[in-house]
Structure formats: C-alpha cells, structure tokens
Coordinates of C-alpha atoms in Angstrom, one line a residue:
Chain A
X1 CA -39.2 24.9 -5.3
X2 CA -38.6 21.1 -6.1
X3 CA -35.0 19.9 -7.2
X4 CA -34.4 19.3 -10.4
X5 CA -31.5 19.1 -13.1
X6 CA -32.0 21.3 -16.3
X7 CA -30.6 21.2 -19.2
X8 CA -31.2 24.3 -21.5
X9 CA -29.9 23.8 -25.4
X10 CA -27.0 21.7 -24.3
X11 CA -24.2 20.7 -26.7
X12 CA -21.3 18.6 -25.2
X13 CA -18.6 16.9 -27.2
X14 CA -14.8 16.3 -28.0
X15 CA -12.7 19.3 -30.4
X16 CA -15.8 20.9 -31.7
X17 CA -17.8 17.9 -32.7
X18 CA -20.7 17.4 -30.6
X19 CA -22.1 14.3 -29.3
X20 CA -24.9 15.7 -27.7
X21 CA -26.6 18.5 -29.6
X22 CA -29.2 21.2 -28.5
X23 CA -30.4 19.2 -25.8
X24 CA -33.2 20.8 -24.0
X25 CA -34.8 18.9 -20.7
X26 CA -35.5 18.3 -17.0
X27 CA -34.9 15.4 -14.9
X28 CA -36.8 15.9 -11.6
X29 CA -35.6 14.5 -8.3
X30 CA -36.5 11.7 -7.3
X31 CA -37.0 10.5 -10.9
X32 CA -35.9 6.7 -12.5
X33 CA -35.1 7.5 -15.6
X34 CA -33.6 5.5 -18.4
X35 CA -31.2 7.2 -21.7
X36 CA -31.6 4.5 -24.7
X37 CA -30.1 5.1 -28.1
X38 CA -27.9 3.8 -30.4
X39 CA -24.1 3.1 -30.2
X40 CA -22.4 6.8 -30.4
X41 CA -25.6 8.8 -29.2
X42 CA -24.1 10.8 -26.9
X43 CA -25.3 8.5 -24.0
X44 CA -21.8 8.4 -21.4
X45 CA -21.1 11.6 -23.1
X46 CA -24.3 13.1 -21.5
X47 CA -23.8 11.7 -18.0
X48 CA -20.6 12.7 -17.9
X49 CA -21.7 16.2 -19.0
X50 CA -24.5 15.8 -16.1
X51 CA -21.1 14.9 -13.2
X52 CA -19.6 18.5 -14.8
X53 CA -16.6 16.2 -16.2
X54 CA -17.2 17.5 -19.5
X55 CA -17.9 21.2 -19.8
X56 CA -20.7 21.9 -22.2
X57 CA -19.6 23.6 -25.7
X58 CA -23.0 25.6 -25.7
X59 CA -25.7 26.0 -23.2
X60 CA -26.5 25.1 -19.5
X61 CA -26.6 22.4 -17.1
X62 CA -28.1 23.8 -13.8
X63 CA -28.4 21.8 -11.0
X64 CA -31.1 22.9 -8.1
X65 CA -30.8 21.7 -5.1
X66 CA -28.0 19.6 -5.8
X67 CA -24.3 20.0 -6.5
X68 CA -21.8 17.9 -8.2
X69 CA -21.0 16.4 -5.0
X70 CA -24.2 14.3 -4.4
X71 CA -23.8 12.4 -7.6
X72 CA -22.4 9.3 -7.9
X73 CA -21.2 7.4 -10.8
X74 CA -20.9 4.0 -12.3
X75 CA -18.6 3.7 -14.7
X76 CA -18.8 1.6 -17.6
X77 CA -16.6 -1.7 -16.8
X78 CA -14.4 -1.7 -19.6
X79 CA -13.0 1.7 -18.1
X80 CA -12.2 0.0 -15.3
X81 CA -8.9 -2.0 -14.6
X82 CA -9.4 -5.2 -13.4
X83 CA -5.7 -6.4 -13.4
X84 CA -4.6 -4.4 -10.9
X85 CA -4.0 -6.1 -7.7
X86 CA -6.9 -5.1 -4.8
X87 CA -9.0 -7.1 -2.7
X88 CA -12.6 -6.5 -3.0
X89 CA -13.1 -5.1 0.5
X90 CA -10.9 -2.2 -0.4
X91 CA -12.3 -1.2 -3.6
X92 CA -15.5 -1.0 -2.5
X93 CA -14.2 1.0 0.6
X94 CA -13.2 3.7 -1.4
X95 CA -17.1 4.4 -1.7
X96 CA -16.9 5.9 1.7
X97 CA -14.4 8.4 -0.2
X98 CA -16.8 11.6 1.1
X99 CA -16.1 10.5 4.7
X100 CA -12.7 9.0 5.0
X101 CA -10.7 11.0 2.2
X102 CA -6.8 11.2 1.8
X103 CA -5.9 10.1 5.0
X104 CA -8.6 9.5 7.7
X105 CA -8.6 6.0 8.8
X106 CA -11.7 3.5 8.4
X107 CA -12.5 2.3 11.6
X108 CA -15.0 0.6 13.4
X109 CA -18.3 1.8 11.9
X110 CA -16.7 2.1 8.4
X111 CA -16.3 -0.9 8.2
X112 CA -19.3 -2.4 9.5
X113 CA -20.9 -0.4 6.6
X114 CA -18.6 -1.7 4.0
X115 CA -19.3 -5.3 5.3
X116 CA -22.6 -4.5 5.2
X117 CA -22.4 -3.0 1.5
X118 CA -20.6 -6.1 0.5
X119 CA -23.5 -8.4 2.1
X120 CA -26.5 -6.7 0.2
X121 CA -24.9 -7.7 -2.9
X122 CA -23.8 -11.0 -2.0
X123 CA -20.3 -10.4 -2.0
X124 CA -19.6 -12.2 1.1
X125 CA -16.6 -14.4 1.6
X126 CA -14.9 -12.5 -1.6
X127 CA -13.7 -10.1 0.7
X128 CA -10.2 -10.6 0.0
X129 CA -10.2 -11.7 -3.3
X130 CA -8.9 -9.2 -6.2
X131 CA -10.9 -7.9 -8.8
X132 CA -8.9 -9.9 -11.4
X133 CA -9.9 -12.9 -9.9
X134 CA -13.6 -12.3 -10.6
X135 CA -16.1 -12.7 -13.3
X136 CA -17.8 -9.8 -14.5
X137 CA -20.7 -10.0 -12.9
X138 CA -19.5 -10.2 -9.4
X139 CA -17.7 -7.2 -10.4
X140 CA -20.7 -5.3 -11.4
X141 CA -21.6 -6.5 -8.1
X142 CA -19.0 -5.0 -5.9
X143 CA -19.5 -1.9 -7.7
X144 CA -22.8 -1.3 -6.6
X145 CA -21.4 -2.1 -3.3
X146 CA -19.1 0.9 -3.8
X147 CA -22.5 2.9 -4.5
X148 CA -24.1 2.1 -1.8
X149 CA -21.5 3.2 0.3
X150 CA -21.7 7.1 -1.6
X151 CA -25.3 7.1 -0.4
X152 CA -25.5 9.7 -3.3
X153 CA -28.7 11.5 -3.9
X154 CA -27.8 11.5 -7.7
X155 CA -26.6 8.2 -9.3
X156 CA -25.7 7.9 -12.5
X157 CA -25.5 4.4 -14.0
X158 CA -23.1 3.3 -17.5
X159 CA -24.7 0.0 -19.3
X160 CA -24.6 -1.5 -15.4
X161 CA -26.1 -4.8 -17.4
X162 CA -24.0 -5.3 -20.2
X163 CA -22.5 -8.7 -20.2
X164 CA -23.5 -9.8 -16.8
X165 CA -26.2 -12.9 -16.4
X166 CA -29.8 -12.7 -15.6
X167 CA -29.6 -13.6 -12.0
X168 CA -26.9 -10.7 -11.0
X169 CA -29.4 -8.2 -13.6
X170 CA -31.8 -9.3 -11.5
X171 CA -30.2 -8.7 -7.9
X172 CA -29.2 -5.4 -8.8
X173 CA -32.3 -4.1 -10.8
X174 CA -34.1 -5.1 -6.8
X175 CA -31.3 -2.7 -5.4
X176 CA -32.1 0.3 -8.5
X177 CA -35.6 -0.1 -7.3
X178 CA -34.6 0.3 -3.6
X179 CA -33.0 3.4 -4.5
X180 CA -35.7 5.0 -6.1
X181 CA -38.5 4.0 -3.3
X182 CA -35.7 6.1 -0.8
X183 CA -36.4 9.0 -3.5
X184 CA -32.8 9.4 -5.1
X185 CA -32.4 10.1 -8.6
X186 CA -31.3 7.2 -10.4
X187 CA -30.1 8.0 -14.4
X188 CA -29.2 5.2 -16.1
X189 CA -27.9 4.7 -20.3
X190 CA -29.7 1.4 -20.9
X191 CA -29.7 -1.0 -24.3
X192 CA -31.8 -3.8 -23.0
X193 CA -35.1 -2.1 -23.8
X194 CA -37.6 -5.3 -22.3
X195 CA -35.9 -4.1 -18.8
X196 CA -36.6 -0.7 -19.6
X197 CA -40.3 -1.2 -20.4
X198 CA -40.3 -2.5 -17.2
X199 CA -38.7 -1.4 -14.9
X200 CA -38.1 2.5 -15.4
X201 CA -40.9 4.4 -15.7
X202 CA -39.3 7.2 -17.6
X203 CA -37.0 7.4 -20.5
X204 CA -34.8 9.3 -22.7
X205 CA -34.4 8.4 -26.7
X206 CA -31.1 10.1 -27.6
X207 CA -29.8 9.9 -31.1
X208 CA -27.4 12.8 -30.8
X209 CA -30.0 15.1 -30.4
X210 CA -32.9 14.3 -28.0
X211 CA -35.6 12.7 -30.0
X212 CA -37.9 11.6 -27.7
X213 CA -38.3 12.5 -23.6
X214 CA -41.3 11.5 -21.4
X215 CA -43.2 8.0 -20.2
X216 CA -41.2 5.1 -21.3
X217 CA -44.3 3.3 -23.3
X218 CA -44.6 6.6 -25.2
X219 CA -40.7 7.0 -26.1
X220 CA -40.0 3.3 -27.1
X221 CA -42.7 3.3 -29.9
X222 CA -41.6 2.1 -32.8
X223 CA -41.7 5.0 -34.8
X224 CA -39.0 6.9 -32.5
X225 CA -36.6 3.7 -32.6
X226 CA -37.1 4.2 -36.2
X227 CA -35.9 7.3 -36.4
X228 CA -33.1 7.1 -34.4
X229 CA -31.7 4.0 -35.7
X230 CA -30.8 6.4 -39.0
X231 CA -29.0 8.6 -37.5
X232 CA -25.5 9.2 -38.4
X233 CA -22.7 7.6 -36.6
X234 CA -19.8 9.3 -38.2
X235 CA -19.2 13.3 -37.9
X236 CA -18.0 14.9 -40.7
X237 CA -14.3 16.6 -40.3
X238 CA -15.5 19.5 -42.6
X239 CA -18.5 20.3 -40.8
X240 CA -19.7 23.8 -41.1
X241 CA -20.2 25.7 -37.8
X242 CA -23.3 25.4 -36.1
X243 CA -25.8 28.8 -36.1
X244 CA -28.6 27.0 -34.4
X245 CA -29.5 29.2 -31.6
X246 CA -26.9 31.7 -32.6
X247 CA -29.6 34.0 -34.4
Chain B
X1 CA 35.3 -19.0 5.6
X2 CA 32.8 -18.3 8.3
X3 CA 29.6 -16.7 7.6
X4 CA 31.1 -13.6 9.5
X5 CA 33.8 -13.6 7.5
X6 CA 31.8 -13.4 4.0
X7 CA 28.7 -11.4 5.2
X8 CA 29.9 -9.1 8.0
X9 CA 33.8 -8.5 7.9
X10 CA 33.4 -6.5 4.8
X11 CA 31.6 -4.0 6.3
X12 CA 33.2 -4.0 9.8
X13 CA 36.6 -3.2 8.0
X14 CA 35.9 -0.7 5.5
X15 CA 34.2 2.3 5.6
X16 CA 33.4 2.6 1.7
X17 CA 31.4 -0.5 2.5
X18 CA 29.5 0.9 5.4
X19 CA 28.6 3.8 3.0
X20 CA 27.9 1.7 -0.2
X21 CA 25.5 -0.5 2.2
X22 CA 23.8 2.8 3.3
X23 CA 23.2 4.5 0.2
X24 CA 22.5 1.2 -1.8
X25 CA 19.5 0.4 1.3
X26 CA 18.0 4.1 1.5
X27 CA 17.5 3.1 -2.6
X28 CA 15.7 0.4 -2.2
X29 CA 13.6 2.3 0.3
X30 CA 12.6 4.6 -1.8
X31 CA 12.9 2.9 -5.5
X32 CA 11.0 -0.6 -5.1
X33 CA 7.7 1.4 -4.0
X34 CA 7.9 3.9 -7.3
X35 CA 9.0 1.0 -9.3
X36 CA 5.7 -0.9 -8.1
X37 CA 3.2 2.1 -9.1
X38 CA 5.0 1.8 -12.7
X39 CA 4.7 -1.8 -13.2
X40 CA 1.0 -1.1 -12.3
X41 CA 0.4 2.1 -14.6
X42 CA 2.1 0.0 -17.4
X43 CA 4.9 2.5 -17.0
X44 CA 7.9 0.1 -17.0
X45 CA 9.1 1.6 -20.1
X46 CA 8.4 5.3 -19.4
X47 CA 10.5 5.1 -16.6
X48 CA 13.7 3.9 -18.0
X49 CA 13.3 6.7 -20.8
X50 CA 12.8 9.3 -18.0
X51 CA 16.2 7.8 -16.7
X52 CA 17.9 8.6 -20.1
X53 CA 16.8 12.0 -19.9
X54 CA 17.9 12.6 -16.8
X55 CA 21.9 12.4 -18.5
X56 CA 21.9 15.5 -20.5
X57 CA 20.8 17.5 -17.7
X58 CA 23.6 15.9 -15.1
X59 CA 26.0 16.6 -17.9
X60 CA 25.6 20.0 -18.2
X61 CA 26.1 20.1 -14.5
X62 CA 29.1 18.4 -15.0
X63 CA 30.3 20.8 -17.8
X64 CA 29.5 23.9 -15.7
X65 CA 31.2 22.5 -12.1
X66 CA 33.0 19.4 -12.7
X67 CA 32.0 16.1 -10.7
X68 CA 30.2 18.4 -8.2
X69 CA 27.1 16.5 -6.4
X70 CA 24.6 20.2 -6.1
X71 CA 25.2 20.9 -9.7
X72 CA 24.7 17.7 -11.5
X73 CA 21.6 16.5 -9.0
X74 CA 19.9 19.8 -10.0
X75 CA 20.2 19.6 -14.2
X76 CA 19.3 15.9 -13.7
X77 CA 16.3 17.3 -11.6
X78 CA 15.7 20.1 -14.3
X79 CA 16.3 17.9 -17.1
X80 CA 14.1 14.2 -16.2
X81 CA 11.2 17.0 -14.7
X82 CA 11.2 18.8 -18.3
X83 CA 11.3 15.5 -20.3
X84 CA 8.4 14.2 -18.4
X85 CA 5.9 16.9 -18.6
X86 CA 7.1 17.7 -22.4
X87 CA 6.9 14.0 -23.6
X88 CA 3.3 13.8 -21.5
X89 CA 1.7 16.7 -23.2
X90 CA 3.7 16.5 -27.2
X91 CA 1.9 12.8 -26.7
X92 CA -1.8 14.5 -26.5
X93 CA -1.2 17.5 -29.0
X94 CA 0.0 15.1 -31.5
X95 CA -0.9 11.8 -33.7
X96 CA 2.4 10.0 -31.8
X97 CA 1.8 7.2 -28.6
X98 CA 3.7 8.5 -25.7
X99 CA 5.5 5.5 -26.0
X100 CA 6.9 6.7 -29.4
X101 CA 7.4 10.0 -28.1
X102 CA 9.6 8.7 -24.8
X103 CA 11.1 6.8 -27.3
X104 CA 12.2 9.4 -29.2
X105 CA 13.5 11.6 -26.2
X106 CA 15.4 9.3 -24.6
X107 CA 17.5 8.2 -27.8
X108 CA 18.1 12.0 -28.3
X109 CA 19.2 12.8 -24.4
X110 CA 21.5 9.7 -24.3
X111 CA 23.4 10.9 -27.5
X112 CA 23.3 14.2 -26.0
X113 CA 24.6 13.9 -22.5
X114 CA 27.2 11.3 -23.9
X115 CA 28.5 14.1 -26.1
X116 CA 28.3 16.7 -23.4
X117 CA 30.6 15.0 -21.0
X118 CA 32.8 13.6 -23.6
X119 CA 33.7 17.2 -24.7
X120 CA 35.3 18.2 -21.1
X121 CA 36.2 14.9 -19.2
X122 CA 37.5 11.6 -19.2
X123 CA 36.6 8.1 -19.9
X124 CA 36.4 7.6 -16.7
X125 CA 34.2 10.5 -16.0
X126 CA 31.8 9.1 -18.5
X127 CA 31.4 5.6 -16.6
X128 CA 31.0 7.0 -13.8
X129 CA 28.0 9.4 -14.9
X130 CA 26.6 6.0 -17.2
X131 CA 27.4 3.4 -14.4
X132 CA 27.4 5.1 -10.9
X133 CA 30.1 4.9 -8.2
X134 CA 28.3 3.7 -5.2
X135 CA 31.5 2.5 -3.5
X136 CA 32.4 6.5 -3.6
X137 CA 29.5 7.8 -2.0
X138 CA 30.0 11.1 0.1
X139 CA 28.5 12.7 2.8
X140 CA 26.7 14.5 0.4
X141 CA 25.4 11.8 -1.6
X142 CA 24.4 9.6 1.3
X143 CA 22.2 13.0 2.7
X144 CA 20.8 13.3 -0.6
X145 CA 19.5 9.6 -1.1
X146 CA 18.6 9.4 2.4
X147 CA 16.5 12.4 1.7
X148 CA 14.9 11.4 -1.1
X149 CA 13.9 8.0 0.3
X150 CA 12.4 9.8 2.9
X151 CA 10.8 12.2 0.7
X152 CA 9.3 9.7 -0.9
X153 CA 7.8 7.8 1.7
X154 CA 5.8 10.8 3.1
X155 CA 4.6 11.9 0.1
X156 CA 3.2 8.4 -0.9
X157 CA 1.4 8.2 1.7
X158 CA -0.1 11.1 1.4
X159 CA -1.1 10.6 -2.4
X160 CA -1.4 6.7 -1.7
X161 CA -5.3 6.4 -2.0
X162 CA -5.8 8.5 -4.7
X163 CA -2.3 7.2 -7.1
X164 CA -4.1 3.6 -6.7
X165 CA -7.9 4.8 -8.0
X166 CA -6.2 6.6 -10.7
X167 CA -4.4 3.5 -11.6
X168 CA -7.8 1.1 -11.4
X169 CA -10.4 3.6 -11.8
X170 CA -9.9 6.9 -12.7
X171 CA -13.3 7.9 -14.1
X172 CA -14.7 6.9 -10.3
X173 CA -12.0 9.3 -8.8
X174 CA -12.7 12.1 -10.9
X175 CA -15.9 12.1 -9.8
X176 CA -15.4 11.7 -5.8
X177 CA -12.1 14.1 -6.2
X178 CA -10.3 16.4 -7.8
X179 CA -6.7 14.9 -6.4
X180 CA -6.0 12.7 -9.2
X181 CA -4.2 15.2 -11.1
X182 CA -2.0 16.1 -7.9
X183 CA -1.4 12.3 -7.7
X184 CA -0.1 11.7 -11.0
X185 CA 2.0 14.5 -11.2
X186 CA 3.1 14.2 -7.4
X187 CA 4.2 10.2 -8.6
X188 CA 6.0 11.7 -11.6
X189 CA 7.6 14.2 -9.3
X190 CA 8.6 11.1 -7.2
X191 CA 9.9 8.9 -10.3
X192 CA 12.4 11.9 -11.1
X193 CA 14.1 12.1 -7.7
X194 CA 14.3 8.3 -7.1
X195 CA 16.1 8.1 -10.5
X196 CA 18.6 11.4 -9.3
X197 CA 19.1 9.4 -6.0
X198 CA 19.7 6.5 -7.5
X199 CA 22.1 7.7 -10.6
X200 CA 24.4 9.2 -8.0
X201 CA 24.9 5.3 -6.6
X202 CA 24.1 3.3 -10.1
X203 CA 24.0 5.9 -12.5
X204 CA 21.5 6.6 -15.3
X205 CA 21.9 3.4 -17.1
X206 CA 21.1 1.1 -13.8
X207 CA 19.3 3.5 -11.7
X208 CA 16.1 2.1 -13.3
X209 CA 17.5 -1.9 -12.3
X210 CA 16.5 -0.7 -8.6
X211 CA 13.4 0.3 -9.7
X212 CA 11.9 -2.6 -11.8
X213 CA 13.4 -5.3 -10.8
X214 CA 11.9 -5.4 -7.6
X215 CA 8.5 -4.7 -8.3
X216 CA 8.5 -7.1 -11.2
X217 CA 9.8 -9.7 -9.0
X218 CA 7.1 -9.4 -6.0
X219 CA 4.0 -9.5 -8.6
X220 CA 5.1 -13.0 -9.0
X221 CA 4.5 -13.7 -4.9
X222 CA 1.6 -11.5 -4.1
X223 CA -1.6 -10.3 -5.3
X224 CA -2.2 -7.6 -2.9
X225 CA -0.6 -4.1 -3.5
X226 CA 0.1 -2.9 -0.2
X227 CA 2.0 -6.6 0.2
X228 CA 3.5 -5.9 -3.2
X229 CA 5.1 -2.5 -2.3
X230 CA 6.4 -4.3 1.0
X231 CA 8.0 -7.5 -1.0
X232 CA 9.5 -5.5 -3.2
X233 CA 11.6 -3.0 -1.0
X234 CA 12.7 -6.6 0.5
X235 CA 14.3 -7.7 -2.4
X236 CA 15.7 -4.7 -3.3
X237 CA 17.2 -4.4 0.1
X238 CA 18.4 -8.0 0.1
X239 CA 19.4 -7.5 -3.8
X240 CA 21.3 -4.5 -2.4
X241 CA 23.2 -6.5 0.7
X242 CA 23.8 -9.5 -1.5
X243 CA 25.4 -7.5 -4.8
X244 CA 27.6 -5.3 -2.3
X245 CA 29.1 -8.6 -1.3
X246 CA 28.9 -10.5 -4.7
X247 CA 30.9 -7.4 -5.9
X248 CA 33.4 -7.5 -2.5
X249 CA 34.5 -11.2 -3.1
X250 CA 34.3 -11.4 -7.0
X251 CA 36.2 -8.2 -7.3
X252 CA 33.4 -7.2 -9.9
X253 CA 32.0 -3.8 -10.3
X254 CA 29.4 -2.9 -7.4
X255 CA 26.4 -1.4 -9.0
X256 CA 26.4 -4.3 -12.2
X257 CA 26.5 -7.0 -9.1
X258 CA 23.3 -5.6 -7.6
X259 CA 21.4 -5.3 -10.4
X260 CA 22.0 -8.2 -11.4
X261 CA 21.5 -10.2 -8.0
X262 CA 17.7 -8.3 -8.1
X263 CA 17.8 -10.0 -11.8
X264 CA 18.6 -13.1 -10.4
X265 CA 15.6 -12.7 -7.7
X266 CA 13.3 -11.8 -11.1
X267 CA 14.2 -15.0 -12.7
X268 CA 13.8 -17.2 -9.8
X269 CA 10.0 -15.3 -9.0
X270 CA 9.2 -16.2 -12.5
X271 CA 10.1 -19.7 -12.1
X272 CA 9.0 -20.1 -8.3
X273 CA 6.8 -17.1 -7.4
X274 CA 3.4 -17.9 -6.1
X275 CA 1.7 -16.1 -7.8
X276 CA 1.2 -17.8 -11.3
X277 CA 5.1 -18.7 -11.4
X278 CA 6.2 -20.9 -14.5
X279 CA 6.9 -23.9 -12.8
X280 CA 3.9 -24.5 -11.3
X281 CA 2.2 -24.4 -14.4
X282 CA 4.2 -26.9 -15.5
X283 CA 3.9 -29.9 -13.1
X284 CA 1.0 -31.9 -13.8
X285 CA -1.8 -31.4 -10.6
X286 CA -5.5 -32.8 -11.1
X287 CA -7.4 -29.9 -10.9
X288 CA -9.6 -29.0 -8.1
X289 CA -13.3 -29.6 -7.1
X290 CA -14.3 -26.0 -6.9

C-alpha cells in the first residue's frame, strides 16, 4: 500500500467556527503540492490540522505510513521572534531536536551537519550573528537550514516567500525542488501563483471549503479563482449548526 | 581607610554580615537567570504582580504562626502558585489582557496582605514582611535560599532548550515536542520560589529588584543569551557585595542599598552598555563602509 495523508470530511477551526469545512482529499507521498486561496481560507489552519496541532471538529485525518513525527514545519515568520537574542548557529541547531533533545550534547558530527545546513543556504560567516540582526530573507534562509537538519519525510511550508527578494525565492525554491527529487512530501500555502504554475505540479484551491484539488494548470483556471475570490471572509456569530453529513 | 578596611573588615567582624553576604549571593544565583527569561518573555511586569501576590499568602502564615519561616514560605508558595495559574487561565476565558488581569490581582493581594498583618502585628512586623530583613537571616532562611538557588539551577537546565524555543518559536517547538508546556509552567514554578527566597531577604516589594535589575542591565552588554544569563548573575552578585557595604558604611537600610546599587548598574548599562547604550548613539562616528 503506498503512503498517503487522507483527509475524510474534515472541519478544523477555532470555538465552533470552522475554517476549513468538509474537506475531503488525499495527498500522496512523495507529492509537491501547493494550497492557494485567499486571505482567511483556512490555509495555516489546514497544515496545522495536518501536524495534529489542531484537532479536527468533525472528520478524519489519517496518516499512512507516516506519523506526526516525520513532519516538519515552517512557520510563518511573523510567528516567530526575532528580538530575542540567539546566534544563527544555534537556532538552526535546534533542527537536530529528534536527535539531540533536552539534554544530549551536539558534538562532533552534529555540528558538521549544522555547518553544513548553514552552507547550502549561504549562511556562512553569520554563524554567530542573532536573528535580530538579519533581514528577512536571510532569516527565511536559516530557517530552511533548520529543515534541513529535521530531514523530515513530511514538510510543511507557511508563505516561505512572502516578503523575501527574488534571489533568496530563488535559492530556496532550488532546495524545495531538491526535496521533492529525494521523494519527501513537501505541502506548501502559496500566494505567488506565477511560482506555483511553475514550479509545483500539484495544487490545492481552498476557499474554506475545498474548491478545486488536482494538476496545478487545471485548478488555477480562472473560473476557480473566481469563485473563490467571493467567498466570505467574516463568520457569522449566529451561525446555525452545521447538519451537513449529520443525516 | 584601607581597602580592607571598607571591603573586608565588615564581614570578618560580624557574623550578620557573613550571613547577609550569603543569603544576598545565593539570590543573585538563582534570581538574575529567572529575571533574564522574563525580560525575554516580555514578562517584566508579570513578575512583579506575582511578587504582590505572594503577600497575602505570607500573611496568613504570619497570622496563623507568628514570624515563623515554614509557615509564611509555604502561603507565599500557595498563594504566588495560585495567582499565577488563576490570572494565566481568567486571561483566556475572558475579554481582559493578562496584563489587566495581573493588574488587577496584585492591587487586590497588596491591600489584602497589608490588612492581614496589620490586624495581629506591628509596624515593624509590617516592614519587615514589605521590605525584608536580610541582615536577620537564620539558619533557616539561609538553607532555604540556598536551596532554592540550587533548585533553580538544575531545573533550568533541564528545561533550558525548550523555555528558549518557546520564547522565540513556539509553533516550531510544538511541533518537534510536547515539553513546552512543562517548560512554561516549570519557569513559572521557578519565578514563585525565587520571589519566596528572595522576600525572606528583601521582601515582597524588592524581591523583584534582584530579579530585573540584572537582566535589564546585561541586555545592554550582550546579545547572546547564554552570556546574558551569565552577565547578569554578575551584577547581581556584585550589586549584592556592593549594597551590603553601601548599607554597612551609610548606616542605610540593607535591602534599599542593593537594589538600588543593581539600579545604579541599570542606569550606567543604559548609558555605557555595548550593546546599543545611549551614549554611543550620541557621539558623532562616520558611519562604516559595510
């Protein structure tokens, strides 16, 4: 049987207003997949539904031939705080979490990986520099370097281009690409739809509820961004329960 | 007077000295660390409002036993443990900040535990429980901060890795681990006993003084953390050495004189610190080629 996530009439969301409704699908392994949609689709909602973060209010997510632990995550970088006072080398050495944990110390081979990490994104020589200290895209940059050190076989990616320059998009699109020729599964929520025509094969139009699944030049028509460019934003506090699927 | 004779005799000749030095550097052991995890959570605040509601608890200790150290360490314990986790989870059942909500508690406990001790003791009582006595310490007291510091020091480096990613990145840590949770409540855990250490030597009002002043202080040398936690504890020790004397020769109160001596090292970091201190900015420097 091939490895696969499922996803069988899905709702996740926050109280009892969902962000992602009924959502039926199937991301095989292996898979480069991109989630597009408009602002307040469900899109970091879903992946962090797909990490098991966020339990869903209705259906299932089934993972085969995976667990939790073999996903890896990219947060978005505004959730991340850039103020506080560590040097590059060690944030991305907490990518080697899986292996070093609590307590265990990073030696030798450690950290010729994390130097190594730091290298294929051109990191060098910022080793000891703190996160505060760099510009957004060099700290996009270190962390993918943090990713590479998960070696995960699931990676989930949050906007990993917003507000970082052409060049850096660029470098790390080549290492996305790398990933999916070593057959991981690589999810990303995307809003730059020229680099999603061409560079992810597959794609995911969510507007709340999945409108559109399958080949990415077949769910970017302009028809489907149509439709989900009226959906709507706001939930209503005096929504009436849900009975879909209930009958 | 010789150097001896200003920095050493002091201690050489009396024993409440020797104690006060003791008590007032097993503090800064354990404080300056916790203070520099709430500086970097943005707790600064939170913490002096857990040291408010640490009062009412003491002071019911005090009601029930008198000055007695077991009873009024364990209702401060009780009391700052109960405030923390209550103000925590009112602030996400309800529309109110935490901030609004610590706010609120610590206005209450003060008026509280003021009351409290006021209807069985003294005015003298009631500085002491406000304002500490760490030129009285006992054996008892001296155990118990020495305890805590060590306490505190084991079980930050057990929770060290995971307190800093839930500081900086705690969507990343949630997904590697499920010790974030244990961290943050281990740190709060931590933030309680460092405050009922340190109000046995400072007292509620200044206990926090030991705590902040520090860690405030080394941000303006360092930008590293583990170099941050290690500046710190200096200057609280040094803070600590240097009020105990300030206090000896200006016949002044004791726990005031340090405090303010680690206020005096904050002001100076601000000017002169390193790391983005205020003087610098000042003086006119071409800028540099790259």
């Amino acid at each position: 049987m091939s490895h696969s996530i499922d996803l069988c009439d899905v709702t996740l969301g926050y109280g009892r207003h969902p962000a992602v409704h009924h959502l039926n699908g199937r991301i095989e392994a292996g898979a480069l997949l991109a989630v597009v949609g408009p602002n307040g689709a469900g899109k970091s909602t879903l992946l962090k539904g797909l990490m098991g973060q966020l339990k869903p209010l209705d259906g299932r997510i089934t993972l085969n031939g995976f667990g939790v632990r073999d996903i890896a995550y990219l947060p978005q970088l505004a959730d991340i705080d850039r103020s506080f006072p560590l040097p590059v080398y060690d944030f991305v050495a907490m990518g080697l979490w899986r292996q070093v944990g609590l307590f265990k110390r990073i030696g030798a081979g450690e950290r010729g990986r994390i130097e190594a990490a730091i290298a294929s994104v051109g990191l060098e020589g910022f080793e000891t520099r703190t996160l505060g200290s760099l510009s957004g895209g060099q700290v996009q940059r270190a962390l993918f370097a943090r990713l590479l050190l998960q070696d995960a076989r699931v990676i989930l990616l949050d906007e990993p281009f917003n507000a970082i320059d052409a060049k850096t998009a660029a470098d790390l699109l080549d290492l996305i690409g790398r990933w999916h020729a070593e057959a991981r599964t690589v999810i990303a929520v995307m809003h730059d739809l020229e680099t999603v025509r061409r560079r992810f094969p597959q794609s995911w139009l969510l507007a709340r509820e999945l409108l559109a699944a399958g080949p990415t030049d077949e769910v970017l028509r302009a028809e489907n961004l149509l439709r989900a460019r009226r959906m709507v934003e706001a939930f209503d506090p005096f929504a009436a329960a849900c009975d879909r699927g209930a009958a | 007077m010789s150097v001896y004779d200003f920095a050493v005799a002091p201690f050489v000749e009396f024993e409440f000295m020797r104690r006060a030095l003791i008590g007032a550097l097993a503090l800064a052991i354990g404080a300056a660390p916790i203070g520099v995890f709430l500086m970097l959570r943005r707790m600064s605040l939170t913490g002096d409002a857990m040291a408010h509601a640490i009062l009412p608890g003491a002071a019911v200790g005090y009601l029930i036993a008198g000055l007695s150290l077991p009873a009024m360490t364990i209702g401060g314990l009780v009391a700052g443990l109960a405030v923390a986790f209550a103000a925590g989870a009112l602030a996400r059942a309800s529309v109110l900040k935490e901030d609004a909500t610590l706010a609120a508690f610590y206005l209450i406990s003060l008026a509280l535990g003021v009351l409290i001790v006021s209807m069985k003791g003294s005015n003298v009582d009631l500085m002491h429980v406000l304002f500490g006595s760490v030129l009285a310490l006992d054996d008892g007291a001296l155990l118990l901060i020495a305890g805590i510091a060590s306490v505190t020091l084991l079980v930050l480096a057990l929770i060290y890795r995971p307190l800093v990613l839930e500081c900086m990145d705690p969507q990343f840590l949630r997904s590697v681990s499920g010790a974030g949770l244990v961290a943050h409540f281990g740190f709060i855990g931590l933030v309680v006993l460092n405050l009922v250490g340190g109000f046995h030597a400072l007292g509620t009002l200044l206990a926090v003084g030991i705590m902040m002043l520090p860690a405030a202080a080394a941000r303006m040398w360092t930008d590293d953390v583990t170099a941050l936690i290690g500046v710190a504890v200096l200057i609280a020790m040094g803070s600590s050495v240097a009020g105990l004397l300030v206090s000896y020769h200006g016949e002044a109160p004791s726990g005031p004189s340090i405090i303010l001596v680690a206020g005096a090292v904050y002001g100076l970091s601000l000017a002169f610190g390193r790391s983005g201190g205020l003087v610098w900015k000042l003086l006119p420097a071409r800028h540099l080629e790259a």
